[in-house]
Amino acid sequence: MWSVDPRTGKRRERVTDEATPATVDAAVRAAHEALPALAERTRRAAFLREAATRLEAGGEDIIRVADEESALGIPRITGELGRTTAQLRAFADEIEDGGYLGVIIDHADPSLTPPRPDLRRYKVPLGVVAVYAASNFPLAFSVPGGDTASALAAGCPVVVKAHPDHPATSELCAAALRAAAVATGLPEDTVSVVHGFEAGVELVKHPLVAAAGFTGSVRGGRALYDAAAARPRPIPFHGELGSLNPVVVTPAAAAERAEEIGTGLGGSMTLGTGQFCVKPGLVLVPEGDDGDRMLGVLADSLRATAPGYLLDDRMRDAYLSGVAARGALDKVEVPVAAGVGDEDPRSVRPGLLTVSARELDGKHELLLEECFGPVTVAVRYGGEEDVDAVLGRLAGSLTATLHVASSEAQDGTGGAAAALLSRLTLLAGRVLVNGWPTGVAVAPAQHHGGPYPATTSTSTSVGATAVERWLRPVAYQDTPEPLLPPELRDANPLGLPRRVD
């Protein structure tokens, strides 16, 4: 595998070989052997904290190499490293709290109808987890990212299929995690990394892999999802595939703060050169002067935005061809034409497309699909019926956003704004009001998921509850106390939060 600089298209260095089926098999079997060592919760917590410390210690090299491989910029990568280490420590705290185990104890009660036996329930790790690293987050959604951290927190060893856009970054991070495992008394192969397309296919098929987490395209994710389901023993596949992230701006909101909304949208859709999974890709804007004013500010913002780099040539070509195909559709206008940078043809400029809701028909399906990069589609609507018609055609998204006026935000009578919010809730896993979806806080209440194709499950990949993906419940019935796991004994020797009777 070669490391490539997206700013120049030139190879930086040869990092490693692509994994063979034998290499994948060896990595999975070694991870499976590490499973018993992860059973001790205090050791797992210490491991995650040590991993965060070692990533920070190697941060200067990791940040430099990640920027050279992704062109995302030193400030962005620096912030991403901070997010990644905070995520690891947050899962360490979650391990120590123990609430994620979901301990429930119902003592026997023969007086009930039917009589209740003694039942004790908690959650156990699934086994080896395959993680497929994302292209657009070389740290936070890759080797040391949320899928890896949450799986390890659950007690599952991890084999990561590195993304080809940042192989050197992946190896640096893997070395930090493997060293942290050894330093805390765990096997080095608690975490391992494999490279190459075929390695990803072999990984999801391996009989000792118990679950998989994926962040990437609809096409790639769906192929792996289908492979996971077609196994002799199907496994859970938690995939994040694609998201349009619709935004609805009410007429009152446009009248009250058109300039603010236009500026905010421009910043959100171009953040990271539009390479965020929660980029707003479709915006419903009211017809009339206020909507015109908002889009005028947005267009000025986009023209003033410096060109940026996409993660690789394939994504750059897909962006340019995707915007061109959308702009060529009948009745679509192009207020701001996307293209290559004037001074650097490897960079790209943002774009804006507009279409009337009444002109949006079956020939415009492409406008309702994600286009990865700094472009958005503004759909002009005349009334509520237009909004309903457009939203009724959308697939699931990670986020949906509603911009309302001050008076609408205070209307507790179940008015039009409340109805719109309810409508958007059907489409997304995170619903925002008067904000922008880019920027996903790592917090216990966070949900980063949504109806298909946003994700293939109902789980989240961000926040404390992400650990639940890698666990399964087990109930013990009428089991003598000495034979019970410590987590389920009456004395509660581990001090866990529990629900009893």
Coordinates of C-alpha atoms in Angstrom, one line a residue:
M1 CA 0.0 0.0 0.0
W2 CA 1.3 3.4 -0.9
S3 CA 0.6 6.7 0.9
V4 CA -0.5 9.4 -1.5
D5 CA -0.6 13.2 -1.2
P6 CA -4.0 14.4 -2.5
R7 CA -2.6 17.9 -3.0
T8 CA -0.2 16.6 -5.6
G9 CA -1.4 13.2 -6.5
K10 CA 2.1 11.8 -5.9
R11 CA 3.0 8.8 -3.9
R12 CA 4.6 9.7 -0.5
E13 CA 5.9 6.3 0.6
R14 CA 5.3 2.6 0.4
V15 CA 3.7 1.7 3.8
T16 CA 2.9 -2.0 3.7
D17 CA 1.6 -4.9 1.6
E18 CA -2.0 -5.7 1.0
A19 CA -3.2 -8.5 3.3
T20 CA -3.6 -12.0 1.9
P21 CA -6.4 -14.3 3.0
A22 CA -3.8 -16.0 5.2
T23 CA -2.9 -12.7 6.8
V24 CA -6.5 -11.9 7.6
D25 CA -7.1 -15.3 9.0
A26 CA -4.1 -15.0 11.3
A27 CA -5.2 -11.5 12.5
V28 CA -8.7 -12.7 13.3
R29 CA -7.5 -15.8 15.1
A30 CA -5.0 -13.9 17.1
A31 CA -7.8 -11.4 18.1
H32 CA -10.1 -14.3 19.0
E33 CA -7.3 -15.6 21.4
A34 CA -7.2 -12.2 23.1
L35 CA -10.9 -12.3 24.0
P36 CA -10.6 -13.8 27.5
A37 CA -8.0 -11.2 28.5
L38 CA -10.5 -8.4 27.8
A39 CA -12.9 -9.8 30.4
E40 CA -11.5 -7.7 33.2
R41 CA -13.2 -4.3 33.1
T42 CA -10.6 -2.4 35.0
R43 CA -7.9 -3.5 32.6
R44 CA -10.0 -2.5 29.6
A45 CA -10.5 0.9 31.1
A46 CA -6.8 1.3 31.8
F47 CA -6.0 0.2 28.2
L48 CA -8.3 2.8 26.6
R49 CA -6.7 5.6 28.8
E50 CA -3.2 4.4 27.9
A51 CA -4.1 4.3 24.3
A52 CA -5.3 8.0 24.5
T53 CA -2.0 8.9 26.2
R54 CA 0.1 7.2 23.6
L55 CA -1.8 8.8 20.7
E56 CA -1.2 12.2 22.3
A57 CA 2.5 11.4 22.9
G58 CA 2.9 10.6 19.2
G59 CA 0.5 13.4 18.2
E60 CA 3.0 15.5 16.3
D61 CA 3.9 12.7 13.8
I62 CA 0.3 11.5 13.6
I63 CA -1.1 14.9 12.8
R64 CA 1.6 15.6 10.2
V65 CA 1.2 12.3 8.4
A66 CA -2.6 12.4 8.6
D67 CA -2.6 15.9 7.0
E68 CA -0.1 14.8 4.3
E69 CA -2.4 11.9 3.4
S70 CA -5.8 13.7 3.7
A71 CA -5.1 17.4 2.9
L72 CA -7.6 18.2 5.7
G73 CA -5.3 20.7 7.3
I74 CA -3.3 20.7 10.5
P75 CA -6.0 22.6 12.6
R76 CA -8.7 20.1 11.5
I77 CA -6.5 17.0 12.3
T78 CA -5.4 18.5 15.6
G79 CA -9.0 18.9 16.7
E80 CA -9.8 15.4 15.4
L81 CA -7.0 13.9 17.5
G82 CA -8.4 15.6 20.6
R83 CA -11.8 14.2 19.8
T84 CA -10.4 10.8 19.4
T85 CA -8.5 10.7 22.7
A86 CA -11.5 12.2 24.5
Q87 CA -13.7 9.4 23.0
L88 CA -11.3 6.7 24.3
R89 CA -11.3 8.2 27.8
A90 CA -15.1 8.6 27.7
F91 CA -15.5 4.9 27.0
A92 CA -13.1 4.1 29.8
D93 CA -15.4 6.0 32.1
E94 CA -18.4 4.1 30.7
I95 CA -16.6 0.8 31.4
E96 CA -16.1 1.7 35.0
D97 CA -19.6 3.0 35.5
G98 CA -20.9 -0.4 34.3
G99 CA -24.4 0.9 33.4
Y100 CA -24.0 -0.3 29.8
L101 CA -24.2 -3.9 31.1
G102 CA -27.9 -3.4 31.8
V103 CA -28.0 -5.6 34.9
I104 CA -31.6 -6.6 35.8
I105 CA -32.4 -8.9 38.7
D106 CA -35.9 -10.4 39.3
H107 CA -35.9 -12.6 42.3
A108 CA -38.2 -15.7 42.3
D109 CA -41.8 -15.0 43.2
P110 CA -44.1 -18.0 43.3
S111 CA -47.1 -15.9 44.1
L112 CA -47.3 -14.4 40.6
T113 CA -49.3 -15.9 37.8
P114 CA -47.5 -17.6 36.2
P115 CA -44.9 -18.1 39.0
R116 CA -41.7 -16.2 38.3
P117 CA -38.3 -18.0 38.6
D118 CA -35.2 -16.3 39.6
L119 CA -34.0 -14.3 36.5
R120 CA -30.8 -12.3 36.2
R121 CA -29.9 -10.5 33.0
Y122 CA -26.8 -8.6 31.7
K123 CA -24.9 -8.2 28.5
V124 CA -21.8 -10.0 27.3
P125 CA -19.4 -9.2 24.4
L126 CA -20.1 -10.7 21.0
G127 CA -16.5 -11.5 20.0
V128 CA -14.1 -10.3 17.4
V129 CA -15.3 -7.1 15.7
A130 CA -14.3 -6.1 12.2
V131 CA -14.0 -2.3 11.8
Y132 CA -13.9 -0.6 8.3
A133 CA -12.2 2.7 8.6
A134 CA -13.7 5.9 7.1
S135 CA -12.0 8.0 4.5
N136 CA -13.0 11.4 5.8
F137 CA -11.9 11.0 9.4
P138 CA -8.4 9.4 9.5
L139 CA -8.5 9.3 13.3
A140 CA -12.0 9.7 14.8
F141 CA -13.7 7.1 12.5
S142 CA -10.6 5.0 11.6
V143 CA -8.1 2.8 13.5
P144 CA -8.4 4.5 16.9
G145 CA -12.0 5.8 16.3
G146 CA -15.4 5.3 17.8
D147 CA -16.1 1.9 16.4
T148 CA -12.8 0.6 17.7
A149 CA -13.1 2.3 21.1
S150 CA -16.7 1.2 21.7
A151 CA -15.9 -2.4 20.7
L152 CA -12.9 -2.6 23.0
A153 CA -15.1 -1.0 25.8
A154 CA -17.6 -3.8 25.2
G155 CA -14.8 -6.4 25.7
C156 CA -14.4 -7.3 22.0
P157 CA -11.0 -7.5 20.2
V158 CA -10.8 -5.6 17.0
V159 CA -9.4 -6.1 13.5
V160 CA -9.5 -2.9 11.5
K161 CA -9.5 -2.8 7.7
A162 CA -7.5 0.4 7.1
H163 CA -8.7 2.9 4.5
P164 CA -6.4 3.2 1.5
D165 CA -6.4 7.0 1.7
H166 CA -4.4 7.0 4.9
P167 CA -2.3 3.8 5.4
A168 CA 0.6 5.5 7.1
T169 CA -1.7 7.2 9.6
S170 CA -3.4 3.9 10.2
E171 CA 0.0 2.2 11.0
L172 CA 1.1 4.9 13.4
C173 CA -2.2 4.7 15.3
A174 CA -2.2 0.9 15.3
A175 CA 1.3 0.9 16.8
A176 CA 0.1 3.2 19.6
L177 CA -2.9 1.1 20.4
R178 CA -0.9 -2.2 20.3
A179 CA 1.8 -0.7 22.6
A180 CA -0.9 0.4 25.0
A181 CA -2.4 -3.1 25.1
V182 CA 1.0 -4.6 26.0
A183 CA 1.6 -1.9 28.6
T184 CA -1.7 -2.7 30.4
G185 CA -1.2 -6.5 30.3
L186 CA -3.3 -7.3 27.3
P187 CA -2.2 -9.2 24.2
E188 CA -0.7 -7.1 21.4
D189 CA -3.3 -8.5 19.0
T190 CA -6.2 -7.1 20.9
V191 CA -6.1 -4.6 18.1
S192 CA -4.7 -5.3 14.6
V193 CA -4.8 -3.7 11.2
V194 CA -5.1 -5.2 7.7
H195 CA -4.9 -3.4 4.3
G196 CA -6.4 -3.9 0.9
F197 CA -9.8 -4.4 -0.8
E198 CA -9.7 -8.2 -0.6
A199 CA -8.8 -8.0 3.1
G200 CA -12.1 -6.3 3.7
V201 CA -14.0 -9.0 1.9
E202 CA -12.2 -11.8 3.7
L203 CA -12.8 -10.1 7.0
V204 CA -16.6 -9.9 6.9
K205 CA -16.7 -13.6 5.8
H206 CA -14.4 -14.9 8.5
P207 CA -16.2 -17.4 10.8
L208 CA -14.6 -16.0 13.9
V209 CA -15.7 -12.4 13.2
A210 CA -18.9 -11.7 15.3
A211 CA -19.9 -8.3 14.1
A212 CA -18.8 -5.4 11.9
G213 CA -18.8 -1.6 11.8
F214 CA -18.5 0.4 8.6
T215 CA -18.4 4.0 7.5
G216 CA -18.3 4.7 3.8
S217 CA -20.3 4.7 0.6
V218 CA -23.7 3.1 -0.1
R219 CA -22.3 0.9 -2.7
G220 CA -19.4 -0.5 -0.6
G221 CA -21.3 -0.7 2.6
R222 CA -24.3 -2.5 1.0
A223 CA -22.0 -5.1 -0.6
L224 CA -20.4 -5.8 2.8
Y225 CA -23.8 -5.7 4.5
D226 CA -25.2 -8.3 2.1
A227 CA -22.1 -10.5 2.6
A228 CA -22.6 -10.3 6.4
A229 CA -26.2 -11.4 6.0
A230 CA -25.3 -14.2 3.5
R231 CA -22.9 -16.0 5.8
P232 CA -23.8 -19.4 7.1
R233 CA -24.0 -17.7 10.4
P234 CA -25.1 -14.1 9.7
I235 CA -23.6 -11.3 11.9
P236 CA -24.7 -7.8 12.9
F237 CA -23.4 -5.2 10.4
H238 CA -23.6 -1.6 11.7
G239 CA -23.0 0.4 8.6
E240 CA -23.1 4.2 8.0
L241 CA -23.6 4.5 4.2
G242 CA -25.0 7.8 2.9
S243 CA -26.9 10.8 4.0
L244 CA -28.5 13.8 2.4
N245 CA -29.2 15.7 5.7
P246 CA -32.2 17.9 4.6
V247 CA -32.8 21.4 5.9
V248 CA -36.1 23.2 6.0
V249 CA -36.3 27.0 6.3
T250 CA -39.7 28.4 7.2
P251 CA -40.9 31.6 5.5
A252 CA -40.9 33.3 8.9
A253 CA -37.3 32.2 9.5
A254 CA -36.2 33.5 6.1
A255 CA -37.9 36.9 6.8
E256 CA -36.3 37.2 10.2
R257 CA -32.7 36.2 9.5
A258 CA -32.0 35.4 5.8
E259 CA -28.5 36.7 6.0
E260 CA -27.6 34.6 9.1
I261 CA -29.0 31.4 7.6
G262 CA -27.4 31.9 4.3
T263 CA -24.0 32.5 5.9
G264 CA -24.4 29.6 8.3
L265 CA -25.4 27.2 5.5
G266 CA -22.3 28.3 3.4
G267 CA -20.0 27.5 6.3
S268 CA -21.6 24.2 7.1
M269 CA -21.7 22.8 3.5
T270 CA -18.1 23.7 2.8
L271 CA -16.6 22.7 6.1
G272 CA -13.8 20.2 5.4
T273 CA -14.4 20.8 1.7
G274 CA -17.9 19.3 2.1
Q275 CA -16.6 15.9 3.2
F276 CA -18.6 15.5 6.4
C277 CA -21.2 12.7 6.5
V278 CA -23.6 15.3 8.0
K279 CA -23.1 18.0 5.4
P280 CA -26.5 19.6 4.5
G281 CA -27.0 18.4 0.9
L282 CA -30.6 19.6 0.3
V283 CA -32.3 22.8 1.6
L284 CA -35.9 23.7 1.2
V285 CA -36.1 27.5 0.8
P286 CA -39.3 29.5 0.5
E287 CA -40.1 31.3 -2.7
G288 CA -40.1 35.1 -2.7
D289 CA -37.8 38.0 -1.7
D290 CA -36.7 36.6 1.6
G291 CA -35.7 33.2 0.1
D292 CA -33.9 35.1 -2.7
R293 CA -32.1 37.2 -0.1
M294 CA -31.0 34.1 1.8
L295 CA -29.7 32.3 -1.4
G296 CA -28.0 35.5 -2.5
V297 CA -26.0 35.6 0.8
L298 CA -25.2 31.9 0.4
A299 CA -24.0 32.3 -3.2
D300 CA -21.7 35.2 -2.1
S301 CA -20.4 33.1 0.7
L302 CA -19.6 30.2 -1.7
R303 CA -17.9 32.5 -4.2
A304 CA -15.7 33.8 -1.4
T305 CA -14.7 30.3 -0.2
A306 CA -11.2 29.3 -1.1
P307 CA -10.9 26.1 -3.2
G308 CA -10.1 23.0 -1.2
Y309 CA -8.8 19.4 -1.8
L310 CA -10.8 16.2 -1.7
L311 CA -9.4 13.1 -0.2
D312 CA -8.3 11.4 -3.4
D313 CA -8.7 11.6 -7.2
R314 CA -11.6 9.2 -7.3
M315 CA -13.6 11.4 -4.9
R316 CA -12.6 14.5 -6.8
D317 CA -13.7 13.1 -10.2
A318 CA -17.0 11.8 -8.6
Y319 CA -17.7 15.3 -7.2
L320 CA -17.0 17.1 -10.5
S321 CA -19.0 14.6 -12.6
G322 CA -21.8 14.4 -10.0
V323 CA -22.3 18.2 -9.9
A324 CA -22.2 18.4 -13.7
A325 CA -24.8 15.7 -14.0
R326 CA -27.1 17.4 -11.6
G327 CA -26.6 20.8 -13.1
A328 CA -27.5 19.4 -16.6
L329 CA -31.0 18.2 -15.4
D330 CA -34.0 20.0 -16.9
K331 CA -35.2 23.0 -14.9
V332 CA -32.1 23.1 -12.6
E333 CA -30.3 26.4 -12.3
V334 CA -26.7 26.8 -11.3
P335 CA -26.2 30.1 -9.4
V336 CA -22.7 29.0 -8.3
A337 CA -20.8 26.7 -10.6
A338 CA -18.6 24.1 -9.0
G339 CA -15.3 23.3 -10.6
V340 CA -11.6 23.1 -10.2
G341 CA -9.6 25.8 -8.6
D342 CA -8.2 28.6 -10.8
E343 CA -4.7 28.4 -9.5
D344 CA -4.5 24.7 -8.6
P345 CA -6.5 22.4 -10.8
R346 CA -6.3 19.6 -8.2
S347 CA -8.5 21.7 -5.9
V348 CA -12.2 22.1 -6.2
R349 CA -14.6 25.0 -5.8
P350 CA -18.0 24.8 -4.1
G351 CA -21.3 24.9 -6.0
L352 CA -25.0 25.7 -5.6
L353 CA -27.9 24.2 -7.6
T354 CA -31.5 25.4 -7.4
V355 CA -34.8 23.9 -8.6
S356 CA -38.5 24.6 -8.0
A357 CA -40.3 22.0 -5.9
R358 CA -43.1 22.0 -8.5
E359 CA -40.5 21.0 -11.2
L360 CA -39.0 18.2 -9.1
D361 CA -40.2 15.0 -10.8
G362 CA -39.0 11.5 -11.5
K363 CA -36.2 12.8 -13.7
H364 CA -34.6 14.6 -10.8
E365 CA -33.9 11.6 -8.5
L366 CA -30.2 12.4 -8.6
L367 CA -30.8 15.7 -6.8
L368 CA -32.2 13.6 -3.9
E369 CA -29.0 11.6 -3.5
E370 CA -25.8 12.6 -1.6
C371 CA -23.1 14.2 -3.6
F372 CA -19.9 14.0 -1.6
G373 CA -18.2 17.4 -1.6
P374 CA -19.0 21.1 -1.2
V375 CA -22.3 21.4 -3.0
T376 CA -25.9 21.7 -1.9
V377 CA -29.3 21.7 -3.7
A378 CA -31.8 24.5 -2.9
V379 CA -35.4 23.5 -3.6
R380 CA -37.7 26.5 -3.7
Y381 CA -41.2 25.8 -2.3
G382 CA -44.4 27.8 -2.4
G383 CA -46.4 26.2 0.5
E384 CA -46.6 23.4 3.0
E385 CA -47.8 21.0 0.3
D386 CA -44.6 21.5 -1.6
V387 CA -42.5 20.7 1.5
D388 CA -44.6 17.6 2.2
A389 CA -44.2 16.4 -1.3
V390 CA -40.4 16.8 -1.3
L391 CA -39.9 15.3 2.2
G392 CA -42.1 12.4 1.2
R393 CA -39.5 11.4 -1.5
L394 CA -36.4 11.5 0.7
A395 CA -34.7 8.4 2.1
G396 CA -33.3 8.3 5.7
S397 CA -30.6 10.6 6.8
L398 CA -28.3 11.0 9.8
T399 CA -29.7 14.5 10.5
A400 CA -32.5 16.8 9.6
T401 CA -32.6 20.5 10.4
L402 CA -35.4 23.0 10.8
H403 CA -34.9 26.8 10.9
V404 CA -37.8 28.7 12.5
A405 CA -38.4 32.2 13.5
S406 CA -38.4 33.4 17.2
S407 CA -42.2 33.4 17.3
E408 CA -42.4 29.8 15.9
A409 CA -39.9 28.6 18.4
Q410 CA -42.1 29.7 21.2
D411 CA -45.3 28.2 19.9
G412 CA -46.2 25.4 22.2
T413 CA -49.7 24.9 20.7
G414 CA -48.6 22.3 18.1
G415 CA -48.5 24.7 15.2
A416 CA -46.9 24.3 11.8
A417 CA -43.3 24.3 13.2
A418 CA -44.1 21.5 15.6
A419 CA -45.7 19.5 12.7
L420 CA -42.6 20.0 10.6
L421 CA -40.3 18.9 13.4
S422 CA -42.4 15.7 13.7
R423 CA -42.2 15.2 10.0
L424 CA -38.4 15.5 10.0
T425 CA -38.1 13.1 12.9
L426 CA -39.4 10.3 10.6
L427 CA -36.4 10.9 8.4
A428 CA -33.4 11.2 10.7
G429 CA -31.7 10.1 13.9
R430 CA -30.7 13.6 15.0
V431 CA -33.0 16.6 14.5
L432 CA -31.7 20.1 14.9
V433 CA -33.5 23.4 15.3
N434 CA -31.8 26.7 14.3
G435 CA -28.4 25.1 14.0
W436 CA -26.2 23.2 11.5
P437 CA -25.5 19.5 11.5
T438 CA -21.8 19.6 10.9
G439 CA -20.0 18.9 14.2
V440 CA -21.2 15.8 16.1
A441 CA -20.7 16.2 19.9
V442 CA -19.4 13.1 21.7
A443 CA -21.9 12.9 24.6
P444 CA -24.0 10.2 26.3
A445 CA -27.2 11.5 24.7
Q446 CA -25.8 11.7 21.2
H447 CA -27.2 9.7 18.4
H448 CA -25.3 9.3 15.1
G449 CA -27.5 7.1 13.0
G450 CA -30.7 7.1 11.1
P451 CA -33.1 5.2 8.8
Y452 CA -31.5 3.4 5.8
P453 CA -29.4 4.3 4.0
A454 CA -28.0 6.5 6.7
T455 CA -27.3 3.4 8.7
T456 CA -28.2 -0.3 8.5
S457 CA -29.2 -0.6 12.1
T458 CA -30.9 1.5 14.8
S459 CA -27.7 2.1 16.7
T460 CA -25.4 5.0 17.1
S461 CA -21.7 5.2 16.2
V462 CA -21.1 8.2 18.4
G463 CA -21.7 8.6 22.1
A464 CA -21.8 6.2 25.1
T465 CA -24.6 4.0 23.8
A466 CA -22.4 3.0 20.7
V467 CA -21.1 0.2 23.0
E468 CA -24.4 -1.5 22.8
R469 CA -23.7 -2.6 19.2
W470 CA -21.1 -5.1 20.3
L471 CA -23.0 -6.8 23.2
R472 CA -25.8 -9.4 23.5
P473 CA -28.0 -10.0 26.5
V474 CA -27.9 -13.3 28.5
A475 CA -30.4 -14.2 31.2
Y476 CA -29.6 -16.8 34.0
Q477 CA -32.5 -18.7 35.5
D478 CA -32.5 -20.3 38.9
T479 CA -28.7 -20.3 39.0
P480 CA -27.0 -20.8 42.3
E481 CA -25.2 -17.7 43.6
P482 CA -21.7 -19.2 43.5
L483 CA -22.1 -20.0 39.8
L484 CA -23.3 -16.6 38.8
P485 CA -21.0 -14.0 37.2
P486 CA -20.0 -11.4 39.9
E487 CA -22.1 -8.8 38.1
L488 CA -25.3 -10.7 38.9
R489 CA -24.7 -11.7 42.5
D490 CA -27.0 -10.2 45.2
A491 CA -24.1 -8.7 47.2
N492 CA -23.2 -6.6 44.1
P493 CA -19.4 -6.9 44.7
L494 CA -18.6 -4.7 41.7
G495 CA -20.9 -1.9 42.8
L496 CA -22.8 -1.8 39.5
P497 CA -26.0 0.2 38.8
R498 CA -28.8 -2.4 38.6
R499 CA -32.5 -2.7 38.5
V500 CA -33.8 -5.2 41.1
D501 CA -37.4 -6.6 41.3

